[in-house]
mmCIF file of C-alpha atoms in Angstrom:
data_model
loop_
_atom_site.group_PDB
_atom_site.id
_atom_site.type_symbol
_atom_site.label_atom_id
_atom_site.label_comp_id
_atom_site.label_asym_id
_atom_site.label_seq_id
_atom_site.Cartn_x
_atom_site.Cartn_y
_atom_site.Cartn_z
ATOM 1 C CA MET T 1 93.562 -7.893 -51.019
ATOM 2 C CA SER T 2 95.484 -9.832 -48.498
ATOM 3 C CA SER T 3 98.741 -7.665 -49.701
ATOM 4 C CA VAL T 4 96.821 -4.500 -48.700
ATOM 5 C CA ALA T 5 95.865 -5.922 -45.251
ATOM 6 C CA ASP T 6 99.681 -6.880 -44.823
ATOM 7 C CA ILE T 7 100.597 -3.335 -45.621
ATOM 8 C CA LEU T 8 98.200 -1.980 -43.335
ATOM 9 C CA THR T 9 99.399 -4.438 -40.443
ATOM 10 C CA LYS T 10 102.979 -3.336 -41.206
ATOM 11 C CA ALA T 11 102.213 0.209 -41.260
ATOM 12 C CA LYS T 12 100.346 0.012 -38.009
ATOM 13 C CA SER T 13 103.450 -1.786 -36.191
ATOM 14 C CA SER T 14 105.899 0.662 -37.588
ATOM 15 C CA ALA T 15 103.733 3.906 -36.665
ATOM 16 C CA SER T 16 105.573 4.296 -33.280
ATOM 17 C CA THR T 17 109.086 3.214 -34.153
ATOM 18 C CA ASN T 18 109.322 4.551 -37.732
ATOM 19 C CA PRO T 19 106.595 7.286 -38.693
ATOM 20 C CA GLN T 20 108.106 8.024 -42.098
ATOM 21 C CA GLU T 21 107.893 4.365 -43.090
ATOM 22 C CA ALA T 22 104.388 4.246 -41.826
ATOM 23 C CA GLU T 23 103.247 7.175 -43.664
ATOM 24 C CA LYS T 24 104.699 5.919 -46.832
ATOM 25 C CA LEU T 25 102.859 2.652 -46.420
ATOM 26 C CA TYR T 26 99.653 4.227 -45.812
ATOM 27 C CA LYS T 27 99.982 6.615 -48.823
ATOM 28 C CA GLN T 28 100.613 3.467 -50.712
ATOM 29 C CA VAL T 29 97.433 1.894 -49.529
ATOM 30 C CA LEU T 30 95.559 5.066 -50.593
ATOM 31 C CA ALA T 31 97.117 5.132 -54.085
ATOM 32 C CA SER T 32 96.241 1.576 -54.748
ATOM 33 C CA THR T 33 92.838 1.459 -53.391
ATOM 34 C CA THR T 34 91.923 4.725 -55.280
ATOM 35 C CA ALA T 35 92.939 3.102 -58.436
ATOM 36 C CA SER T 36 91.092 0.043 -57.887
ATOM 37 C CA ILE T 37 87.989 1.953 -56.818
ATOM 38 C CA SER T 38 88.001 3.630 -60.034
ATOM 39 C CA LYS T 39 87.947 0.264 -61.733
ATOM 40 C CA ASP T 40 85.195 -0.880 -59.374
ATOM 41 C CA ASP T 41 87.178 -4.149 -58.280
ATOM 42 C CA ASP T 42 85.856 -5.370 -55.060
ATOM 43 C CA HIS T 43 84.413 -2.102 -54.241
ATOM 44 C CA ALA T 44 83.318 -2.488 -50.657
ATOM 45 C CA GLN T 45 86.746 -3.966 -49.355
ATOM 46 C CA ASP T 46 88.740 -1.171 -51.159
ATOM 47 C CA LEU T 47 86.555 1.489 -49.362
ATOM 48 C CA ARG T 48 87.077 -0.148 -46.059
ATOM 49 C CA ASP T 49 90.966 -0.291 -46.684
ATOM 50 C CA GLN T 50 90.919 3.255 -47.712
ATOM 51 C CA GLU T 51 88.866 4.495 -44.765
ATOM 52 C CA ILE T 52 91.369 2.694 -42.362
ATOM 53 C CA ALA T 53 94.523 4.151 -44.178
ATOM 54 C CA LEU T 54 92.922 7.718 -43.934
ATOM 55 C CA VAL T 55 92.096 7.387 -40.264
ATOM 56 C CA LYS T 56 95.655 5.850 -39.459
ATOM 57 C CA LEU T 57 97.321 8.520 -41.404
ATOM 58 C CA GLY T 58 95.400 11.048 -39.676
ATOM 59 C CA GLU T 59 96.357 9.729 -36.303
ATOM 60 C CA LEU T 60 100.036 9.805 -37.589
ATOM 61 C CA TYR T 61 99.736 13.400 -38.358
ATOM 62 C CA ARG T 62 98.115 14.241 -35.128
ATOM 63 C CA ASP T 63 100.756 12.512 -33.151
ATOM 64 C CA GLN T 64 103.474 14.307 -35.150
ATOM 65 C CA LYS T 65 101.562 17.781 -34.629
ATOM 66 C CA ASN T 66 101.499 17.958 -38.454
ATOM 67 C CA ALA T 67 98.517 20.184 -38.988
ATOM 68 C CA GLN T 68 99.199 20.755 -42.800
ATOM 69 C CA GLY T 69 99.733 17.141 -43.355
ATOM 70 C CA LEU T 70 96.343 16.417 -41.620
ATOM 71 C CA ALA T 71 94.710 19.314 -43.883
ATOM 72 C CA ASP T 72 96.085 17.518 -46.841
ATOM 73 C CA ILE T 73 94.683 14.176 -45.754
ATOM 74 C CA ILE T 74 91.237 15.589 -45.282
ATOM 75 C CA THR T 75 91.335 17.162 -48.957
ATOM 76 C CA GLN T 76 92.582 13.889 -50.211
ATOM 77 C CA SER T 77 89.671 12.061 -48.541
ATOM 78 C CA ARG T 78 87.288 13.648 -50.832
ATOM 79 C CA ALA T 79 87.743 10.966 -53.682
ATOM 80 C CA PHE T 80 86.649 8.401 -50.946
ATOM 81 C CA MET T 81 83.734 10.726 -49.879
ATOM 82 C CA SER T 82 82.453 10.978 -53.207
ATOM 83 C CA SER T 83 82.191 7.101 -53.439
ATOM 84 C CA THR T 84 80.594 6.271 -50.014
ATOM 85 C CA ALA T 85 77.489 6.953 -48.027
ATOM 86 C CA LYS T 86 76.875 10.475 -46.969
ATOM 87 C CA ALA T 87 76.524 9.421 -43.181
ATOM 88 C CA LYS T 88 79.801 7.587 -43.201
ATOM 89 C CA THR T 89 81.404 10.650 -45.179
ATOM 90 C CA ALA T 90 80.282 12.954 -42.339
ATOM 91 C CA LYS T 91 81.366 10.564 -39.521
ATOM 92 C CA LEU T 92 84.991 10.306 -41.302
ATOM 93 C CA ILE T 93 85.523 14.051 -41.887
ATOM 94 C CA ARG T 94 84.543 14.675 -38.131
ATOM 95 C CA THR T 95 87.002 12.235 -36.856
ATOM 96 C CA LEU T 96 89.821 13.639 -39.066
ATOM 97 C CA LEU T 97 88.911 17.255 -37.978
ATOM 98 C CA ASP T 98 88.718 16.274 -34.267
ATOM 99 C CA TYR T 99 92.433 15.329 -34.681
ATOM 100 C CA PHE T 100 93.274 19.076 -35.021
ATOM 101 C CA ASN T 101 92.288 19.569 -31.347
ATOM 102 C CA ALA T 102 95.456 17.660 -30.378
ATOM 103 C CA ILE T 103 97.748 20.039 -32.381
ATOM 104 C CA PRO T 104 98.473 23.339 -30.768
ATOM 105 C CA GLY T 105 98.453 26.488 -33.068
ATOM 106 C CA SER T 106 96.482 24.710 -35.723
ATOM 107 C CA GLN T 107 93.706 27.317 -35.755
ATOM 108 C CA LYS T 108 94.442 28.967 -38.941
ATOM 109 C CA VAL T 109 95.078 25.753 -40.722
ATOM 110 C CA GLN T 110 91.704 24.415 -39.369
ATOM 111 C CA ILE T 111 89.768 27.495 -40.580
ATOM 112 C CA LYS T 112 91.222 27.251 -44.155
ATOM 113 C CA THR T 113 90.337 23.557 -44.168
ATOM 114 C CA LEU T 114 86.924 24.022 -43.123
ATOM 115 C CA THR T 115 86.502 26.786 -45.677
ATOM 116 C CA ASP T 116 87.594 24.695 -48.448
ATOM 117 C CA ASN T 117 85.552 21.724 -47.521
ATOM 118 C CA ILE T 118 82.342 23.951 -47.007
ATOM 119 C CA ALA T 119 82.818 25.002 -50.577
ATOM 120 C CA TRP T 120 83.268 21.357 -51.740
ATOM 121 C CA ALA T 121 80.287 20.258 -49.729
ATOM 122 C CA LYS T 122 78.027 23.153 -51.336
ATOM 123 C CA ASN T 123 79.058 22.022 -54.900
ATOM 124 C CA GLU T 124 78.351 18.456 -53.968
ATOM 125 C CA LYS T 125 75.093 19.431 -52.507
ATOM 126 C CA ARG T 126 75.928 17.671 -49.393
ATOM 127 C CA ILE T 127 73.809 20.093 -47.264
ATOM 128 C CA PHE T 128 73.950 18.274 -43.869
ATOM 129 C CA LEU T 129 77.773 18.013 -44.113
ATOM 130 C CA LYS T 130 77.944 21.664 -45.165
ATOM 131 C CA HIS T 131 75.944 22.729 -41.981
ATOM 132 C CA SER T 132 78.010 20.572 -39.794
ATOM 133 C CA LEU T 133 81.313 22.069 -40.978
ATOM 134 C CA GLU T 134 79.750 25.486 -40.892
ATOM 135 C CA THR T 135 78.763 24.936 -37.109
ATOM 136 C CA ARG T 136 82.255 23.883 -36.534
ATOM 137 C CA LEU T 137 83.883 26.680 -38.414
ATOM 138 C CA ALA T 138 81.619 29.223 -36.214
ATOM 139 C CA GLY T 139 82.951 27.761 -33.067
ATOM 140 C CA LEU T 140 86.445 28.139 -34.131
ATOM 141 C CA GLN T 141 85.884 31.696 -35.114
ATOM 142 C CA LEU T 142 84.619 32.171 -31.696
ATOM 143 C CA GLU T 143 87.683 30.549 -30.137
ATOM 144 C CA ALA T 144 89.742 33.106 -32.296
ATOM 145 C CA ARG T 145 87.561 35.848 -31.103
ATOM 146 C CA GLN T 146 86.527 36.716 -34.569
ATOM 147 C CA TYR T 147 82.995 37.550 -33.347
ATOM 148 C CA GLY T 148 81.855 39.428 -36.435
ATOM 149 C CA ALA T 149 82.586 36.681 -38.899
ATOM 150 C CA ALA T 150 81.056 34.088 -36.534
ATOM 151 C CA LEU T 151 77.829 36.067 -36.173
ATOM 152 C CA ALA T 152 77.452 36.639 -39.835
ATOM 153 C CA LEU T 153 78.054 32.862 -40.495
ATOM 154 C CA ILE T 154 75.488 31.867 -37.529
ATOM 155 C CA ASP T 155 72.868 34.306 -39.194
ATOM 156 C CA THR T 156 73.076 32.364 -42.522
ATOM 157 C CA LEU T 157 73.048 29.081 -40.757
ATOM 158 C CA LEU T 158 70.221 29.846 -38.793
ATOM 159 C CA THR T 159 67.924 30.986 -41.785
ATOM 160 C CA GLU T 160 68.667 27.677 -43.655
ATOM 161 C CA LEU T 161 68.251 25.560 -40.719
ATOM 162 C CA LYS T 162 64.937 27.145 -39.571
ATOM 163 C CA ARG T 163 63.756 26.332 -43.273
ATOM 164 C CA LEU T 164 64.848 22.702 -42.915
ATOM 165 C CA ASP T 165 63.670 22.535 -39.372
ATOM 166 C CA ASP T 166 66.709 20.551 -38.277
ATOM 167 C CA LYS T 167 66.435 20.823 -34.418
ATOM 168 C CA MET T 168 69.411 19.234 -33.403
ATOM 169 C CA ILE T 169 71.825 21.487 -35.296
ATOM 170 C CA LEU T 170 69.612 24.358 -34.479
ATOM 171 C CA THR T 171 70.022 23.656 -30.771
ATOM 172 C CA GLU T 172 73.970 23.726 -31.537
ATOM 173 C CA VAL T 173 73.908 27.006 -33.542
ATOM 174 C CA HIS T 174 71.646 28.882 -31.202
ATOM 175 C CA LEU T 175 74.102 27.822 -28.269
ATOM 176 C CA LEU T 176 77.089 29.070 -30.339
ATOM 177 C CA GLU T 177 75.320 32.279 -31.169
ATOM 178 C CA SER T 178 74.600 32.685 -27.157
ATOM 179 C CA ARG T 179 78.311 32.009 -26.553
ATOM 180 C CA VAL T 180 79.310 34.635 -29.363
ATOM 181 C CA TYR T 181 77.147 37.480 -27.929
ATOM 182 C CA ARG T 182 78.398 36.705 -24.333
ATOM 183 C CA GLY T 183 81.890 37.051 -25.945
ATOM 184 C CA ILE T 184 81.125 40.626 -27.257
ATOM 185 C CA GLY T 185 79.308 41.437 -23.777
ATOM 186 C CA ASN T 186 75.759 41.591 -25.232
ATOM 187 C CA LEU T 187 74.046 39.574 -22.261
ATOM 188 C CA ALA T 188 70.438 40.372 -23.297
ATOM 189 C CA LYS T 189 71.059 38.638 -26.908
ATOM 190 C CA ALA T 190 73.089 35.852 -25.233
ATOM 191 C CA LYS T 191 70.175 35.179 -22.958
ATOM 192 C CA ALA T 192 67.595 35.300 -25.899
ATOM 193 C CA ALA T 193 69.776 32.961 -27.995
ATOM 194 C CA LEU T 194 70.065 30.446 -25.004
ATOM 195 C CA THR T 195 66.453 30.349 -24.667
ATOM 196 C CA SER T 196 66.023 29.624 -28.372
ATOM 197 C CA SER T 197 68.539 26.826 -28.021
ATOM 198 C CA ARG T 198 66.619 25.465 -25.075
ATOM 199 C CA THR T 199 63.314 25.773 -26.988
ATOM 200 C CA ALA T 200 64.825 23.741 -29.738
ATOM 201 C CA ALA T 201 66.290 21.071 -27.577
ATOM 202 C CA ASN T 202 62.743 20.610 -25.999
ATOM 203 C CA SER T 203 61.388 19.387 -28.954
ATOM 204 C CA ILE T 204 63.901 16.538 -29.577
ATOM 205 C CA TYR T 205 66.064 13.899 -27.611
ATOM 206 C CA CYS T 206 69.115 16.053 -26.418
ATOM 207 C CA PRO T 207 72.293 14.189 -26.079
ATOM 208 C CA PRO T 208 73.911 14.342 -22.683
ATOM 209 C CA THR T 209 76.870 16.231 -23.907
ATOM 210 C CA LEU T 210 74.672 18.926 -25.592
ATOM 211 C CA GLN T 211 72.485 19.090 -22.517
ATOM 212 C CA ALA T 212 75.708 19.671 -20.323
ATOM 213 C CA ALA T 213 76.840 22.454 -22.813
ATOM 214 C CA LEU T 214 73.390 24.294 -22.452
ATOM 215 C CA ASP T 215 73.681 24.093 -18.623
ATOM 216 C CA LEU T 216 77.160 25.132 -18.513
ATOM 217 C CA GLN T 217 76.145 28.330 -20.694
ATOM 218 C CA SER T 218 73.031 28.998 -18.315
ATOM 219 C CA GLY T 219 75.590 28.863 -15.353
ATOM 220 C CA ILE T 220 77.759 31.219 -16.910
ATOM 221 C CA LEU T 221 75.133 33.810 -17.963
ATOM 222 C CA HIS T 222 73.519 33.462 -14.387
ATOM 223 C CA ALA T 223 77.105 34.306 -12.920
ATOM 224 C CA GLU T 224 77.298 37.399 -15.121
ATOM 225 C CA ASP T 225 74.174 38.631 -13.307
ATOM 226 C CA LYS T 226 75.780 37.875 -9.842
ATOM 227 C CA ASP T 227 73.201 35.171 -9.200
ATOM 228 C CA TYR T 228 75.763 32.695 -8.081
ATOM 229 C CA THR T 229 73.405 30.288 -6.307
ATOM 230 C CA THR T 230 71.438 29.491 -9.390
ATOM 231 C CA ALA T 231 74.886 29.499 -11.624
ATOM 232 C CA TYR T 232 76.072 26.807 -9.075
ATOM 233 C CA SER T 233 73.196 24.573 -9.494
ATOM 234 C CA TYR T 234 73.451 24.652 -13.333
ATOM 235 C CA PHE T 235 77.489 24.238 -13.085
ATOM 236 C CA PHE T 236 76.612 21.117 -10.862
ATOM 237 C CA GLU T 237 74.286 19.709 -13.419
ATOM 238 C CA ALA T 238 76.893 20.111 -16.186
ATOM 239 C CA PHE T 239 79.663 18.598 -14.011
ATOM 240 C CA GLU T 240 77.570 15.645 -13.096
ATOM 241 C CA ASN T 241 76.510 15.102 -16.727
ATOM 242 C CA MET T 242 80.127 15.468 -18.173
ATOM 243 C CA SER T 243 81.827 13.298 -15.540
ATOM 244 C CA ALA T 244 79.479 10.484 -16.496
ATOM 245 C CA GLN T 245 80.261 11.009 -20.007
ATOM 246 C CA GLY T 246 84.106 11.246 -19.273
ATOM 247 C CA GLU T 247 84.382 14.573 -20.867
ATOM 248 C CA GLU T 248 87.314 16.840 -20.528
ATOM 249 C CA GLY T 249 85.059 19.772 -19.827
ATOM 250 C CA ALA T 250 83.899 18.180 -16.395
ATOM 251 C CA LEU T 251 87.091 19.934 -14.820
ATOM 252 C CA GLY T 252 86.026 23.401 -16.066
ATOM 253 C CA ALA T 253 82.520 22.902 -14.748
ATOM 254 C CA LEU T 254 84.095 21.949 -11.282
ATOM 255 C CA LYS T 255 86.384 25.123 -11.429
ATOM 256 C CA TYR T 256 83.140 27.178 -11.982
ATOM 257 C CA MET T 257 81.384 25.516 -9.041
ATOM 258 C CA LEU T 258 84.396 26.421 -6.782
ATOM 259 C CA LEU T 259 84.477 29.920 -8.107
ATOM 260 C CA CYS T 260 80.641 30.273 -7.276
ATOM 261 C CA LYS T 261 81.310 29.254 -3.579
ATOM 262 C CA VAL T 262 84.094 31.813 -3.466
ATOM 263 C CA MET T 263 82.030 34.659 -4.876
ATOM 264 C CA LEU T 264 79.031 33.711 -2.430
ATOM 265 C CA ASN T 265 81.482 34.376 0.432
ATOM 266 C CA LEU T 266 81.650 30.515 1.356
ATOM 267 C CA PRO T 267 85.379 29.728 0.720
ATOM 268 C CA GLU T 268 85.154 27.430 3.383
ATOM 269 C CA ASP T 269 82.779 25.123 1.347
ATOM 270 C CA VAL T 270 85.440 24.581 -1.290
ATOM 271 C CA ASN T 271 87.346 21.992 0.479
ATOM 272 C CA SER T 272 84.221 20.086 1.508
ATOM 273 C CA LEU T 273 83.008 20.206 -2.191
ATOM 274 C CA LEU T 274 85.955 18.449 -3.318
ATOM 275 C CA THR T 275 85.285 15.440 -1.082
ATOM 276 C CA ILE T 276 82.263 14.476 -3.073
ATOM 277 C CA LYS T 277 82.759 11.252 -5.106
ATOM 278 C CA LEU T 278 82.763 12.806 -8.632
ATOM 279 C CA ALA T 279 85.207 15.599 -7.648
ATOM 280 C CA LEU T 280 87.853 13.383 -5.804
ATOM 281 C CA LYS T 281 89.672 12.452 -8.987
ATOM 282 C CA TYR T 282 90.165 16.116 -9.750
ATOM 283 C CA ALA T 283 91.208 17.247 -6.075
ATOM 284 C CA ASN T 284 94.881 17.284 -6.756
ATOM 285 C CA MET T 285 95.000 18.872 -9.993
ATOM 286 C CA ARG T 286 96.787 22.140 -10.622
ATOM 287 C CA ASP T 287 93.518 23.616 -11.864
ATOM 288 C CA VAL T 288 91.613 22.806 -8.687
ATOM 289 C CA GLU T 289 94.730 23.726 -6.531
ATOM 290 C CA SER T 290 94.439 27.294 -8.135
ATOM 291 C CA MET T 291 90.995 27.511 -6.802
ATOM 292 C CA ARG T 292 91.829 26.358 -3.468
ATOM 293 C CA ALA T 293 94.545 28.985 -3.270
ATOM 294 C CA ILE T 294 92.072 31.752 -4.068
ATOM 295 C CA ALA T 295 89.671 30.436 -1.539
ATOM 296 C CA ARG T 296 92.394 30.534 1.283
ATOM 297 C CA ALA T 297 93.296 34.110 0.400
ATOM 298 C CA HIS T 298 89.754 35.195 0.108
ATOM 299 C CA GLN T 299 88.850 33.460 3.667
ATOM 300 C CA ASN T 300 91.874 35.253 5.198
ATOM 301 C CA ARG T 301 90.986 38.587 3.564
ATOM 302 C CA ASN T 302 94.675 38.431 2.412
ATOM 303 C CA LEU T 303 95.313 40.784 -0.585
ATOM 304 C CA ALA T 304 99.096 39.536 -0.799
ATOM 305 C CA ASP T 305 98.099 35.952 -0.926
ATOM 306 C CA PHE T 306 95.497 36.483 -3.562
ATOM 307 C CA GLU T 307 98.048 38.372 -5.878
ATOM 308 C CA LYS T 308 100.353 35.501 -5.287
ATOM 309 C CA ALA T 309 97.760 32.809 -6.173
ATOM 310 C CA LEU T 310 97.104 35.046 -9.479
ATOM 311 C CA ARG T 311 100.979 34.858 -10.241
ATOM 312 C CA ASP T 312 101.564 31.324 -9.235
ATOM 313 C CA TYR T 313 98.639 29.940 -11.201
ATOM 314 C CA LYS T 314 98.508 32.608 -13.988
ATOM 315 C CA ASP T 315 97.717 29.863 -16.765
ATOM 316 C CA GLU T 316 95.058 28.215 -14.799
ATOM 317 C CA LEU T 317 93.129 31.577 -13.663
ATOM 318 C CA SER T 318 93.788 33.836 -16.672
ATOM 319 C CA SER T 319 93.146 31.543 -19.608
ATOM 320 C CA ASP T 320 89.398 31.192 -18.966
ATOM 321 C CA PRO T 321 87.551 34.727 -19.439
ATOM 322 C CA THR T 322 84.741 33.639 -16.894
ATOM 323 C CA ILE T 323 87.137 32.923 -14.189
ATOM 324 C CA ARG T 324 89.355 36.027 -14.993
ATOM 325 C CA SER T 325 86.269 38.461 -14.864
ATOM 326 C CA HIS T 326 84.909 37.241 -11.563
ATOM 327 C CA LEU T 327 88.193 37.012 -10.008
ATOM 328 C CA ALA T 328 89.029 40.770 -11.193
ATOM 329 C CA ALA T 329 85.545 41.753 -9.309
ATOM 330 C CA LEU T 330 86.476 39.648 -6.246
ATOM 331 C CA TYR T 331 90.029 41.313 -6.144
ATOM 332 C CA ASP T 332 88.455 44.707 -6.375
ATOM 333 C CA THR T 333 86.191 43.679 -3.458
ATOM 334 C CA LEU T 334 88.982 42.374 -1.362
ATOM 335 C CA LEU T 335 91.053 45.428 -1.885
ATOM 336 C CA GLU T 336 87.956 47.627 -0.793
ATOM 337 C CA GLN T 337 87.619 45.518 2.244
ATOM 338 C CA ASN T 338 91.392 45.854 3.011
ATOM 339 C CA LEU T 339 91.312 49.649 2.531
ATOM 340 C CA LEU T 340 88.192 50.135 4.743
ATOM 341 C CA ARG T 341 89.753 48.082 7.428
ATOM 342 C CA ILE T 342 92.942 50.272 7.433
ATOM 343 C CA VAL T 343 91.142 53.699 7.234
ATOM 344 C CA GLU T 344 88.228 53.327 9.569
ATOM 345 C CA PRO T 345 90.144 53.866 12.992
ATOM 346 C CA TYR T 346 91.349 57.144 11.854
ATOM 347 C CA SER T 347 89.973 60.649 11.248
ATOM 348 C CA VAL T 348 93.100 61.664 9.152
ATOM 349 C CA VAL T 349 95.298 59.255 7.589
ATOM 350 C CA GLU T 350 98.316 59.521 5.090
ATOM 351 C CA ILE T 351 97.604 57.951 1.636
ATOM 352 C CA GLU T 352 101.346 56.879 1.567
ATOM 353 C CA TYR T 353 100.815 54.995 4.767
ATOM 354 C CA VAL T 354 97.597 53.462 3.416
ATOM 355 C CA ALA T 355 99.345 52.357 0.324
ATOM 356 C CA GLU T 356 102.267 50.703 2.044
ATOM 357 C CA THR T 357 99.923 48.912 4.523
ATOM 358 C CA VAL T 358 97.954 47.284 1.596
ATOM 359 C CA GLY T 359 101.003 46.748 -0.385
ATOM 360 C CA GLN T 360 99.877 48.746 -3.414
ATOM 361 C CA GLU T 361 101.091 51.707 -5.541
ATOM 362 C CA ARG T 362 100.069 55.056 -4.138
ATOM 363 C CA GLN T 363 98.172 56.206 -7.371
ATOM 364 C CA ALA T 364 96.019 53.029 -7.576
ATOM 365 C CA VAL T 365 95.194 53.363 -3.880
ATOM 366 C CA GLU T 366 94.170 57.130 -4.333
ATOM 367 C CA THR T 367 91.841 56.193 -7.202
ATOM 368 C CA LYS T 368 90.344 53.389 -5.337
ATOM 369 C CA LEU T 369 89.797 55.688 -2.346
ATOM 370 C CA SER T 370 88.138 58.366 -4.362
ATOM 371 C CA GLN T 371 85.888 55.717 -6.018
ATOM 372 C CA MET T 372 84.827 54.482 -2.598
ATOM 373 C CA ILE T 373 83.868 57.842 -1.483
ATOM 374 C CA LEU T 374 81.913 58.639 -4.438
ATOM 375 C CA ASP T 375 80.021 55.176 -3.976
ATOM 376 C CA LYS T 376 79.419 56.270 -0.285
ATOM 377 C CA VAL T 377 81.253 53.209 0.993
ATOM 378 C CA PHE T 378 82.595 55.616 3.509
ATOM 379 C CA TYR T 379 82.488 59.479 4.052
ATOM 380 C CA GLY T 380 85.639 61.460 3.519
ATOM 381 C CA VAL T 381 87.770 63.763 1.420
ATOM 382 C CA LEU T 382 91.051 63.477 -0.349
ATOM 383 C CA ASP T 383 93.263 66.117 0.539
ATOM 384 C CA GLN T 384 95.894 65.792 -2.336
ATOM 385 C CA GLY T 385 97.913 69.025 -1.178
ATOM 386 C CA ARG T 386 98.619 67.349 2.117
ATOM 387 C CA GLY T 387 98.591 63.735 0.782
ATOM 388 C CA CYS T 388 96.023 62.874 3.322
ATOM 389 C CA LEU T 389 92.613 61.178 3.553
ATOM 390 C CA LEU T 390 90.032 62.983 5.941
ATOM 391 C CA VAL T 391 87.580 60.324 7.254
ATOM 392 C CA TYR T 392 84.169 61.583 8.415
ATOM 393 C CA ASP T 393 81.475 60.006 10.718
ATOM 394 C CA GLU T 394 78.428 58.904 8.732
ATOM 395 C CA PRO T 395 76.135 62.073 8.681
ATOM 396 C CA GLU T 396 72.918 61.526 10.532
ATOM 397 C CA ALA T 397 69.796 61.844 8.322
ATOM 398 C CA ASP T 398 67.923 65.040 8.703
ATOM 399 C CA ASN T 399 64.138 64.205 8.613
ATOM 400 C CA THR T 400 62.741 67.704 8.698
ATOM 401 C CA TYR T 401 62.300 68.020 5.043
ATOM 402 C CA GLY T 402 60.555 64.489 4.998
ATOM 403 C CA ALA T 403 58.259 65.515 7.881
ATOM 404 C CA ALA T 404 57.438 68.843 6.264
ATOM 405 C CA ILE T 405 56.350 66.996 2.989
ATOM 406 C CA GLN T 406 54.288 64.602 5.025
ATOM 407 C CA THR T 407 52.520 67.559 6.982
ATOM 408 C CA LEU T 408 51.659 69.164 3.824
ATOM 409 C CA GLU T 409 50.346 66.081 2.272
ATOM 410 C CA GLN T 410 47.983 65.895 5.253
ATOM 411 C CA VAL T 411 47.027 69.692 5.103
ATOM 412 C CA SER T 412 46.349 69.080 1.263
ATOM 413 C CA LYS T 413 43.866 66.131 2.307
ATOM 414 C CA VAL T 414 42.129 68.284 4.984
ATOM 415 C CA VAL T 415 41.709 71.124 2.533
ATOM 416 C CA GLU T 416 40.143 68.702 -0.133
ATOM 417 C CA SER T 417 37.804 67.116 2.450
ATOM 418 C CA LEU T 418 36.570 70.762 3.522
ATOM 419 C CA TYR T 419 36.041 71.523 -0.148
ATOM 420 C CA VAL T 420 33.945 68.598 -0.938
ATOM 421 C CA LYS T 421 31.823 69.403 2.292
ATOM 422 C CA THR T 422 31.428 73.173 1.165
ATOM 423 C CA VAL T 423 30.086 71.771 -2.232
ATOM 424 C CA ARG T 424 27.652 69.646 -0.735
ATOM 425 C CA ILE T 425 26.253 72.412 1.510
ATOM 426 C CA GLY T 426 26.156 74.799 -1.394
#
């Protein structure tokens, strides 16, 4: 046993300097402990050694960005999982699967690994592990935008979980369902799924991380309804919770808070918000600076600065679908305000001049102006033959028709009153 301990120590010390040697040593430990486990010699110690070797080898592959190597280790760990307690099994496989998060472009390998292990768990009748893996697989399918496959898996999961009455996983799966429906644009079903998730969460102790995820999804759905005040309060709750837990998602929640301030036409609040204690450590990060740039452009009603911010911080502002969609709406509003400011002083103005002033292509400006006329943002006509926009004063409302209707209503009441009196006299 001491020799195995020595091998593990040697492997750990050479992991950073000579990864190939460390890999060879960890595999040596796995081979020797697997053989001795089958002979039942010092069973408990062998299991501990094998668990350490599996985790350390997983870390090694994670650091080397070797997704296939990590997948092979998870498959190899089944021999260990068949010999140990189910709770420890679930913890080990979750730990190894988490290492995939640090490997970019590993989605395909993850999905295949999960599918294989779900089939194994099903054959071994490890129901809890199967449900845990299926939940993770549905989350990966959501990230990969495989919405149909995710919904099909979630429907099957929900049927089984309701029968078992497992409230914890039920909360997670309903939350996933809400996120999938939001991804396909079905907000009604997304809200219904979130309500089901909260209902399940209310009957158990809800861990802070899960509560934060529920608050974050609530904020996202309220923001979709343009209720940015309520959305901000949910994002703030999620941010506080995630910051306390030291989660990476805290930065995302903070960005959503800043987005709400901008969408509420309170861009000046962005800087003051970043002075609160919890937000200070994020204040100088590029993600936060991107929202500052958007807030400045919005405050100055400057379309060119807004476009520059979108270009300069493309990754920070375009990678998140929530931020991307709301900024697109904000850009549209800002373009509308700029166009309105340009055309309002004129009764006739050339479209080419408007396009040059606002710094946009003529076709895009023409389309936007026609939309604004249809939406009655201002009154006018596009004369495409002359390439001009004719701007009219807002027409005064003619109340003659309304007054006539009111008069007729009163006459009708008088006639009905006279008829009632005639009937009584008769």
